[in-house]
Coordinates of C-alpha atoms in Angstrom, one line a residue:
M1 CA 14.4 31.2 6.7
F2 CA 13.5 34.6 6.1
L3 CA 10.5 36.2 3.9
T4 CA 9.2 39.9 3.8
I5 CA 5.8 41.0 2.4
S6 CA 5.5 44.8 1.6
T7 CA 2.9 46.9 0.4
R8 CA 2.1 50.7 -0.4
G9 CA -0.6 53.0 0.7
D10 CA -2.0 56.6 1.4
A11 CA -4.1 58.3 4.0
A12 CA -7.2 56.9 2.5
H13 CA -5.9 53.4 2.4
P14 CA -3.0 53.2 4.8
A15 CA -0.5 50.6 4.1
T16 CA -0.7 49.5 7.9
D17 CA -3.9 47.7 6.8
L18 CA -1.5 44.9 6.1
G19 CA -1.6 44.1 9.9
Y20 CA -5.3 43.7 9.6
L21 CA -5.0 41.4 6.8
L22 CA -2.3 39.2 8.3
H23 CA -4.1 39.4 11.7
K24 CA -0.8 40.5 13.1
H25 CA -0.4 43.9 14.8
P26 CA 2.4 46.1 13.4
D27 CA 3.3 47.5 16.9
K28 CA 4.2 43.9 18.1
A29 CA 6.6 41.2 17.4
Q30 CA 5.0 37.9 17.9
S31 CA 6.5 34.2 18.1
F32 CA 4.8 31.1 17.3
S33 CA 5.9 27.4 17.9
T34 CA 6.3 25.1 14.9
S35 CA 7.1 21.3 14.6
H36 CA 10.6 22.4 13.5
G37 CA 11.4 25.5 15.5
T38 CA 10.0 29.1 16.1
A39 CA 8.3 31.5 13.7
H40 CA 8.7 35.1 14.3
V41 CA 6.5 37.9 12.9
F42 CA 7.5 41.5 13.1
Y43 CA 7.4 44.7 11.0
P44 CA 10.6 46.5 10.1
E45 CA 8.5 49.4 8.8
A46 CA 4.9 50.4 9.3
D47 CA 3.3 53.8 8.3
D48 CA 0.6 54.9 6.1
R49 CA 2.9 55.0 3.0
R50 CA 4.8 51.7 3.4
C51 CA 4.5 48.8 5.5
T52 CA 6.5 45.4 5.6
A53 CA 5.7 42.2 7.4
A54 CA 8.7 39.9 8.0
L55 CA 8.5 36.1 8.7
L56 CA 11.6 34.7 10.2
L57 CA 11.6 30.8 10.8
E58 CA 14.1 30.0 13.3
I59 CA 15.0 26.2 12.7
D60 CA 15.5 23.9 15.7
T61 CA 18.2 21.7 13.9
L62 CA 18.0 18.8 16.4
A63 CA 14.2 18.9 15.8
L64 CA 14.7 18.7 12.1
V65 CA 16.9 15.6 12.5
R66 CA 14.6 13.9 14.8
R67 CA 11.4 14.7 12.8
S68 CA 12.8 14.6 9.2
K69 CA 11.7 11.9 6.7
G70 CA 12.5 8.5 7.7
K71 CA 14.6 9.4 10.7
G72 CA 11.9 9.4 13.5
R73 CA 11.9 7.3 16.5
G74 CA 12.6 3.7 15.3
G75 CA 13.7 5.1 11.9
T76 CA 16.3 4.1 9.9
P77 CA 20.0 5.6 9.7
D78 CA 20.6 7.6 6.5
A79 CA 23.4 9.8 5.6
A80 CA 24.1 10.8 9.1
L81 CA 26.6 13.3 8.3
A82 CA 24.4 15.1 6.0
Q83 CA 21.9 15.9 9.0
Y84 CA 24.5 18.1 10.5
V85 CA 26.4 19.6 7.4
N86 CA 23.6 21.0 5.4
D87 CA 22.1 24.3 4.1
R88 CA 18.5 23.4 4.5
P89 CA 18.0 25.5 7.8
Y90 CA 19.0 28.8 5.9
A91 CA 17.1 28.4 2.5
A92 CA 13.4 28.8 1.9
S93 CA 11.7 25.4 1.7
S94 CA 8.6 23.5 2.5
L95 CA 9.4 24.2 6.1
L96 CA 8.8 28.0 5.5
A97 CA 5.6 27.2 3.3
V98 CA 4.1 25.1 6.4
A99 CA 5.1 28.1 8.8
L100 CA 3.5 30.2 6.4
S101 CA 0.1 28.6 6.2
G102 CA 0.3 28.2 10.1
V103 CA 0.9 31.7 11.1
F104 CA -1.1 33.2 8.3
S105 CA -3.8 30.8 8.2
S106 CA -6.8 33.4 8.2
A107 CA -5.0 35.6 5.5
L108 CA -4.5 32.4 3.4
R109 CA -8.1 31.9 3.2
G110 CA -8.7 35.6 2.5
V111 CA -10.6 36.1 5.9
C112 CA -10.6 39.5 7.5
T113 CA -13.5 40.7 9.4
A114 CA -12.0 44.1 10.3
R115 CA -11.1 44.9 6.7
P116 CA -13.1 42.8 4.5
E117 CA -13.1 45.1 1.5
R118 CA -9.3 45.2 1.7
A119 CA -8.9 41.4 1.7
A120 CA -10.9 41.4 -1.5
T121 CA -9.0 44.1 -3.2
A122 CA -5.7 43.7 -5.0
L123 CA -2.7 45.3 -3.4
P124 CA 0.5 46.6 -4.5
L125 CA 2.7 43.7 -3.2
R126 CA 6.3 43.1 -3.0
I127 CA 7.7 39.9 -1.7
E128 CA 11.5 39.2 -1.2
V129 CA 13.1 35.7 -0.2
P130 CA 16.8 36.2 0.2
A131 CA 17.7 32.6 -0.3
L132 CA 15.4 30.1 -2.4
P133 CA 16.5 26.9 -3.7
A134 CA 15.5 26.9 -7.4
R135 CA 15.8 23.5 -9.1
G136 CA 16.1 24.5 -12.9
G137 CA 17.3 28.0 -12.1
P138 CA 16.0 31.5 -12.6
D139 CA 14.2 30.2 -15.8
V140 CA 12.0 27.9 -13.7
V141 CA 11.2 30.5 -11.3
R142 CA 9.9 33.0 -14.0
R143 CA 7.9 30.2 -15.6
L144 CA 6.2 29.5 -12.4
F145 CA 5.4 33.1 -11.1
E146 CA 5.0 35.2 -14.4
P147 CA 1.7 33.6 -15.6
L148 CA 0.3 34.4 -12.1
G149 CA 0.6 38.2 -12.6
W150 CA 4.1 38.6 -11.0
T151 CA 7.2 40.7 -12.1
V152 CA 10.0 38.4 -11.2
T153 CA 13.6 39.2 -10.3
A154 CA 15.5 36.0 -9.6
D155 CA 19.2 36.6 -9.2
P156 CA 21.5 33.5 -8.9
V157 CA 23.5 33.4 -5.8
P158 CA 27.0 32.7 -6.4
L159 CA 28.7 29.7 -4.8
D160 CA 31.6 32.2 -3.4
A161 CA 31.5 35.7 -4.4
E162 CA 35.4 35.7 -4.0
F163 CA 35.7 32.8 -6.4
P164 CA 33.4 33.8 -9.4
R165 CA 34.9 30.9 -11.4
W166 CA 33.1 28.4 -9.3
G167 CA 29.9 29.6 -10.9
D168 CA 26.6 30.0 -9.3
S169 CA 24.7 27.9 -6.7
R170 CA 21.3 26.4 -7.1
Y171 CA 19.9 29.2 -4.9
V172 CA 18.4 32.7 -6.1
R173 CA 17.3 36.0 -4.4
L174 CA 13.8 36.3 -5.3
V175 CA 11.9 39.4 -5.5
L176 CA 8.1 39.4 -6.8
E177 CA 6.1 42.5 -7.5
A178 CA 2.4 42.9 -8.6
E179 CA -0.4 45.2 -8.4
T180 CA -3.2 42.9 -9.5
L181 CA -3.3 40.4 -6.8
T182 CA -5.0 40.0 -3.5
L183 CA -3.0 39.0 -0.5
A184 CA -4.6 35.6 -0.2
E185 CA -3.7 35.0 -3.9
A186 CA -0.1 35.9 -3.1
L187 CA 0.2 33.7 0.0
R188 CA -1.6 30.7 -1.8
H189 CA 1.1 31.1 -4.6
L190 CA 4.0 30.9 -2.3
Y191 CA 2.6 28.1 -0.3
V192 CA 2.4 25.9 -3.2
L193 CA 5.4 27.3 -5.0
L194 CA 8.0 27.4 -2.4
P195 CA 8.3 23.6 -2.1
V196 CA 7.9 23.1 -5.8
L197 CA 11.1 25.1 -6.4
D198 CA 12.7 23.4 -3.6
D199 CA 11.7 20.1 -5.2
A200 CA 11.4 18.5 -1.9
K201 CA 9.3 18.0 1.1
H202 CA 10.2 17.5 4.7
Y203 CA 7.4 15.3 5.5
W204 CA 5.8 12.2 4.1
V205 CA 3.4 13.2 1.1
S206 CA 0.1 11.3 1.7
A207 CA -3.3 11.4 -0.4
D208 CA -4.4 14.5 1.7
E209 CA -1.8 16.4 -0.1
V210 CA -3.9 16.3 -3.2
D211 CA -6.8 18.2 -1.4
K212 CA -4.3 20.7 0.0
L213 CA -3.0 21.4 -3.5
L214 CA -6.4 21.9 -5.1
R215 CA -7.5 24.2 -2.3
A216 CA -4.6 26.5 -2.4
G217 CA -4.5 26.2 -6.4
E218 CA -8.1 27.2 -6.7
G219 CA -8.4 30.0 -9.3
W220 CA -4.9 29.7 -10.8
L221 CA -3.5 26.0 -11.1
P222 CA -6.1 24.7 -13.5
G223 CA -4.9 27.1 -16.1
H224 CA -1.3 27.3 -15.3
P225 CA 1.0 26.4 -18.3
E226 CA 3.3 24.7 -15.8
Q227 CA 0.6 22.6 -14.2
K228 CA 2.1 19.4 -14.5
L229 CA 5.4 20.4 -13.2
I230 CA 3.8 22.1 -10.2
T231 CA 1.7 19.0 -9.5
S232 CA 4.3 16.3 -9.9
R233 CA 6.9 18.3 -7.7
Y234 CA 4.3 19.3 -5.0
L235 CA 3.4 15.7 -4.7
S236 CA 7.0 14.6 -4.5
R237 CA 6.7 12.8 -7.9
R238 CA 4.4 10.3 -6.4
W239 CA 2.7 9.1 -9.8
S240 CA -0.7 7.7 -8.4
L241 CA -1.2 11.0 -6.6
T242 CA -0.1 13.2 -9.4
R243 CA -2.5 11.4 -11.8
Q244 CA -5.2 11.7 -9.3
A245 CA -4.6 15.5 -9.1
M246 CA -4.3 16.1 -12.7
E247 CA -7.6 14.2 -13.4
R248 CA -9.4 16.7 -10.9
L249 CA -7.7 19.7 -12.4
E250 CA -8.9 18.7 -15.8
L251 CA -12.5 18.4 -14.5
V252 CA -12.3 21.9 -12.9
R253 CA -10.8 23.3 -16.3
L254 CA -13.8 21.8 -18.2
A255 CA -16.3 23.1 -15.8
E256 CA -15.0 26.5 -16.1
A257 CA -15.0 26.3 -19.8
D258 CA -18.7 25.2 -19.7
D259 CA -19.5 27.6 -16.8
T260 CA -21.0 24.9 -14.8
E261 CA -20.1 23.0 -11.6
V262 CA -17.7 20.1 -11.5
E263 CA -20.4 17.7 -10.0
E264 CA -22.6 18.1 -13.1
I265 CA -19.7 17.0 -15.3
D266 CA -18.3 14.3 -13.2
N267 CA -21.7 12.3 -13.0
A268 CA -21.0 9.6 -15.7
V269 CA -22.0 6.9 -13.0
A270 CA -24.8 7.5 -10.7
E271 CA -24.0 6.9 -7.1
E272 CA -26.9 4.4 -6.7
T273 CA -25.3 2.2 -9.3
E274 CA -22.0 1.6 -7.4
T275 CA -23.5 -1.4 -5.5
E276 CA -21.0 -4.1 -6.8
E277 CA -18.4 -4.9 -4.2
K278 CA -14.8 -5.1 -5.1
P279 CA -12.9 -8.1 -4.0
T280 CA -10.4 -7.8 -1.1
P281 CA -6.9 -7.7 -2.3
L282 CA -4.8 -10.8 -1.6
A283 CA -2.2 -8.5 0.4
V284 CA -5.0 -7.5 2.7
L285 CA -6.5 -11.1 3.1
R286 CA -3.0 -12.3 3.9
R287 CA -2.3 -9.6 6.5
E288 CA -5.8 -10.5 8.1
A289 CA -4.9 -14.0 8.4
I290 CA -1.7 -13.3 10.0
L291 CA -3.2 -11.0 12.4
G292 CA -5.9 -13.6 13.3
V293 CA -3.1 -16.3 14.1
L294 CA -1.1 -13.8 16.2
R295 CA -4.1 -12.9 18.2
D296 CA -5.0 -16.6 18.9
R297 CA -1.5 -17.4 20.1
G298 CA -1.7 -14.5 22.3
A299 CA 1.6 -13.1 20.8
A300 CA 2.3 -9.5 22.1
R301 CA 5.9 -8.9 20.9
V302 CA 6.2 -9.6 17.4
L303 CA 9.1 -9.6 14.8
D304 CA 8.0 -8.9 11.0
L305 CA 11.1 -10.3 9.2
G306 CA 11.5 -9.0 5.8
C307 CA 9.2 -6.2 6.7
G308 CA 9.5 -4.4 3.2
Q309 CA 7.6 -1.2 3.3
G310 CA 5.7 -1.7 6.7
Q311 CA 2.3 -2.7 5.8
L312 CA 2.0 -5.3 8.3
V313 CA 3.9 -3.3 10.9
Q314 CA 1.3 -0.6 10.1
D315 CA -1.7 -3.1 10.8
L316 CA 0.0 -4.5 14.1
L317 CA 0.2 -0.9 15.4
K318 CA -3.3 -0.6 15.1
D319 CA -4.1 -3.4 17.7
V320 CA -2.9 -2.5 21.3
R321 CA -2.5 -6.2 21.9
F322 CA 0.8 -5.9 20.2
T323 CA 2.9 -4.2 22.6
E324 CA 6.3 -4.4 20.8
I325 CA 6.7 -4.6 17.1
V326 CA 10.1 -4.9 15.3
G327 CA 10.5 -4.7 11.6
V328 CA 13.4 -6.1 10.0
D329 CA 14.7 -5.7 6.4
V330 CA 18.1 -6.0 4.5
S331 CA 17.0 -2.8 2.4
V332 CA 17.6 0.5 3.9
R333 CA 15.4 2.1 1.1
A334 CA 12.5 -0.2 2.1
L335 CA 13.0 0.8 5.6
T336 CA 13.2 4.4 4.8
I337 CA 9.8 4.1 3.0
A338 CA 8.3 2.1 5.9
S339 CA 9.2 4.9 8.3
R340 CA 7.4 7.5 6.1
R341 CA 4.2 5.1 5.8
L342 CA 4.1 4.8 9.5
K343 CA 4.8 8.6 10.0
L344 CA 7.3 7.9 12.7
D345 CA 8.6 11.5 12.7
R346 CA 5.0 12.7 13.8
M347 CA 4.1 9.6 16.1
G348 CA 3.3 10.1 19.9
E349 CA 5.8 8.9 22.5
R350 CA 3.6 6.1 23.6
Q351 CA 3.0 4.8 20.2
A352 CA 6.5 5.2 18.9
S353 CA 7.7 3.2 21.9
R354 CA 5.9 0.1 20.5
V355 CA 7.8 0.0 17.1
T356 CA 11.3 -0.2 15.9
L357 CA 12.8 -0.7 12.3
V358 CA 16.2 -2.3 12.1
Q359 CA 18.4 -3.2 9.2
G360 CA 19.4 -6.9 9.1
S361 CA 19.8 -10.0 7.1
L362 CA 18.0 -13.0 8.0
A363 CA 20.8 -15.3 6.4
Y364 CA 22.9 -14.5 9.7
T365 CA 22.0 -15.1 13.3
D366 CA 21.1 -11.8 15.3
G367 CA 20.8 -11.7 19.0
R368 CA 18.6 -8.7 18.7
L369 CA 15.8 -11.2 17.5
R370 CA 15.7 -13.4 20.5
G371 CA 13.0 -13.3 23.0
Y372 CA 10.0 -12.6 21.0
D373 CA 6.5 -14.2 21.1
A374 CA 6.4 -14.6 17.4
A375 CA 7.9 -14.0 14.1
V376 CA 6.4 -13.5 10.7
L377 CA 8.0 -14.3 7.4
S378 CA 5.3 -13.0 4.9
E379 CA 6.1 -13.5 1.3
V380 CA 10.0 -13.7 2.1
I381 CA 11.3 -17.1 1.5
E382 CA 10.7 -17.3 -2.2
H383 CA 13.0 -14.1 -2.5
L384 CA 15.9 -16.2 -1.4
D385 CA 18.0 -18.4 -3.5
L386 CA 17.5 -22.1 -2.4
P387 CA 21.0 -22.5 -1.3
R388 CA 20.5 -19.8 1.1
L389 CA 17.3 -21.1 2.6
P390 CA 19.1 -23.3 5.3
A391 CA 20.9 -20.3 6.6
L392 CA 17.5 -18.4 7.1
E393 CA 16.0 -21.6 8.6
Y394 CA 18.6 -21.7 11.4
S395 CA 18.7 -18.0 12.0
V396 CA 15.0 -18.1 12.7
F397 CA 14.1 -21.6 13.9
G398 CA 17.4 -22.4 15.6
H399 CA 18.8 -19.2 16.9
A400 CA 15.9 -16.7 17.5
R401 CA 13.5 -19.6 18.3
P402 CA 10.3 -17.5 18.9
P403 CA 7.4 -20.0 20.0
T404 CA 5.3 -19.1 17.2
V405 CA 6.5 -18.6 13.4
L406 CA 4.2 -17.8 10.6
V407 CA 5.4 -18.5 7.0
T408 CA 3.5 -17.5 3.9
T409 CA 4.5 -18.0 0.3
P410 CA 2.5 -18.1 -3.0
N411 CA 1.1 -21.3 -4.0
V412 CA 2.4 -22.0 -7.7
E413 CA -0.5 -24.2 -8.6
Y414 CA -2.8 -21.3 -8.4
N415 CA -0.7 -19.2 -11.0
V416 CA -2.9 -20.6 -13.8
R417 CA -5.9 -18.6 -12.4
W418 CA -4.1 -15.3 -12.9
E419 CA -5.2 -14.4 -16.5
S420 CA -2.6 -11.6 -16.7
L421 CA 0.4 -14.0 -15.7
P422 CA 2.0 -15.6 -18.6
A423 CA 2.3 -19.4 -18.4
G424 CA 5.4 -20.7 -16.7
H425 CA 6.0 -17.1 -15.1
V426 CA 6.4 -16.5 -11.4
R427 CA 4.3 -13.8 -9.8
H428 CA 7.0 -11.2 -9.1
G429 CA 10.5 -10.9 -11.0
D430 CA 12.4 -11.1 -7.9
H431 CA 11.1 -14.5 -7.0
R432 CA 13.8 -17.3 -7.1
F433 CA 11.1 -20.0 -6.8
E434 CA 7.6 -20.6 -6.1
W435 CA 6.4 -24.0 -4.5
T436 CA 3.5 -26.2 -4.9
R437 CA 1.4 -27.1 -1.8
E438 CA 3.3 -30.5 -1.4
E439 CA 6.7 -29.1 -1.9
F440 CA 6.1 -26.2 0.8
R441 CA 4.6 -28.7 3.3
A442 CA 7.5 -31.1 2.6
W443 CA 10.0 -28.1 3.5
A444 CA 7.9 -26.9 6.6
R445 CA 7.8 -30.3 8.0
R446 CA 11.6 -30.9 7.7
V447 CA 12.0 -27.5 9.4
A448 CA 9.5 -28.3 12.1
E449 CA 11.1 -31.9 12.8
R450 CA 14.7 -30.4 12.9
H451 CA 14.2 -27.6 15.3
G452 CA 11.4 -28.9 17.6
Y453 CA 8.3 -27.4 16.2
T454 CA 5.0 -28.6 15.3
V455 CA 3.4 -27.2 12.0
E456 CA 0.0 -26.8 10.5
F457 CA -1.2 -25.4 7.1
R458 CA -3.8 -22.8 6.4
P459 CA -5.1 -21.5 3.2
V460 CA -5.1 -17.7 2.5
G461 CA -7.4 -16.2 0.0
P462 CA -10.3 -17.9 -2.0
E463 CA -9.4 -21.8 -2.2
D464 CA -10.0 -23.3 -5.5
P465 CA -11.1 -26.9 -5.6
E466 CA -8.6 -27.7 -8.1
V467 CA -5.5 -25.9 -7.5
G468 CA -6.0 -24.6 -3.8
P469 CA -5.6 -21.1 -2.3
P470 CA -3.4 -18.4 -4.0
T471 CA -1.2 -18.1 -0.7
Q472 CA -0.2 -20.9 1.5
M473 CA 0.7 -20.4 5.3
A474 CA 2.5 -22.7 7.7
V475 CA 1.9 -22.1 11.4
F476 CA 5.0 -23.2 13.5
V477 CA 4.7 -23.7 17.0
I478 CA 7.3 -24.9 19.6
E479 CA 6.7 -28.5 20.6
T480 CA 7.4 -28.2 24.5
G481 CA 10.2 -30.6 25.9
K482 CA 11.1 -31.9 22.3
E483 CA 14.9 -32.4 21.8
V484 CA 16.1 -30.3 18.9
K485 CA 18.0 -32.2 16.1
A486 CA 21.5 -31.1 15.2
A487 CA 21.3 -29.1 11.8

């Protein structure tokens, strides 16, 4: 990936001041390690009249595969061939934006102790990116950069110059020119808009990305006509984060319109009135109950069967008592999301050695699941058709046979307490059934008797005197020496 930044000057204000602003000496070629390769900074030309700084990001393709989204240690397989046959290492993307912020961090903040007056002054700038993904074509490039004061040249790159009838690729050769921007402003534009044009990020987008966007967008994003497009793409279309960012940008806009501070507008509720405690979500109470039983049982090697998006695996990783955690799910998409949630691509070696995500169906026996201390089936059984439940029962209790098995499932009797749930409806559209307390206990006792376990039942969540708790839990423990009945 390649990018150049050029400026003009004269004897009074030499162009080589660019070296001071970037904190990189024009007479040196420097290299910097990044998480995906090596960034090189050098100056193809540097004199009083014209100076050009080049940033070359040399991608380590193996590191890119190892650390890419959802492909970390313990990650899930996903389009393996595409990892080796792709154009990403050669076209500007979020990888280049991250390298830009790392290598030119002081310049991005507008900090230059040697030439503070130059850092605060607009420069004649020319920025070139030979290959830039532009989802939406040259028109989107212009819509993003022109309102910021840039003169934009975005020439489409043909798929093959020898076969013009094939048409253009989704890449452009970008040239940006401006006379009214500081270097810091220019770098912040690039930092945000390169991944926006690519419409992709190479890392999991978490809540702190909102703060990064607002910091880099300060002074220009609140009033940008394509603010919604920029925000949505930068945050990888995560709706909750996009809404949060848009609300904060609107506060900034209102504050600027009133010539006041954001804090003076965002004061509808005084901090001292925020004393009412919010109830703990049922999902959190459920995971806390599961962790408590696993700790009491002294389990160290744990299976999370039907792990979904990895919330329980994440909580297990926080406790060093759980030395090996295996998340199993039939859905590749769920495992990919779990891998992103856990940040497996950025996890240290020791921590990564504790967790594995595997694809598998609980309706079939699987030798990989044998030999563990405990297995958890949290909100899983109700997603199976009843005729398939015996297959899961044998796979877990008959074949894998961990000494401890925890099963949680909704208590259908409690549904009348959910004001938002229409009468006669289950809690989730994918639930094939929901059991009463007596139905669940009858099933659990049959399973325990058939496979040589004892079972006890525990409530999860606030227990209603009439309809019981919202979630019911069965704790199965192998009864030592008891003969297992044939299925």
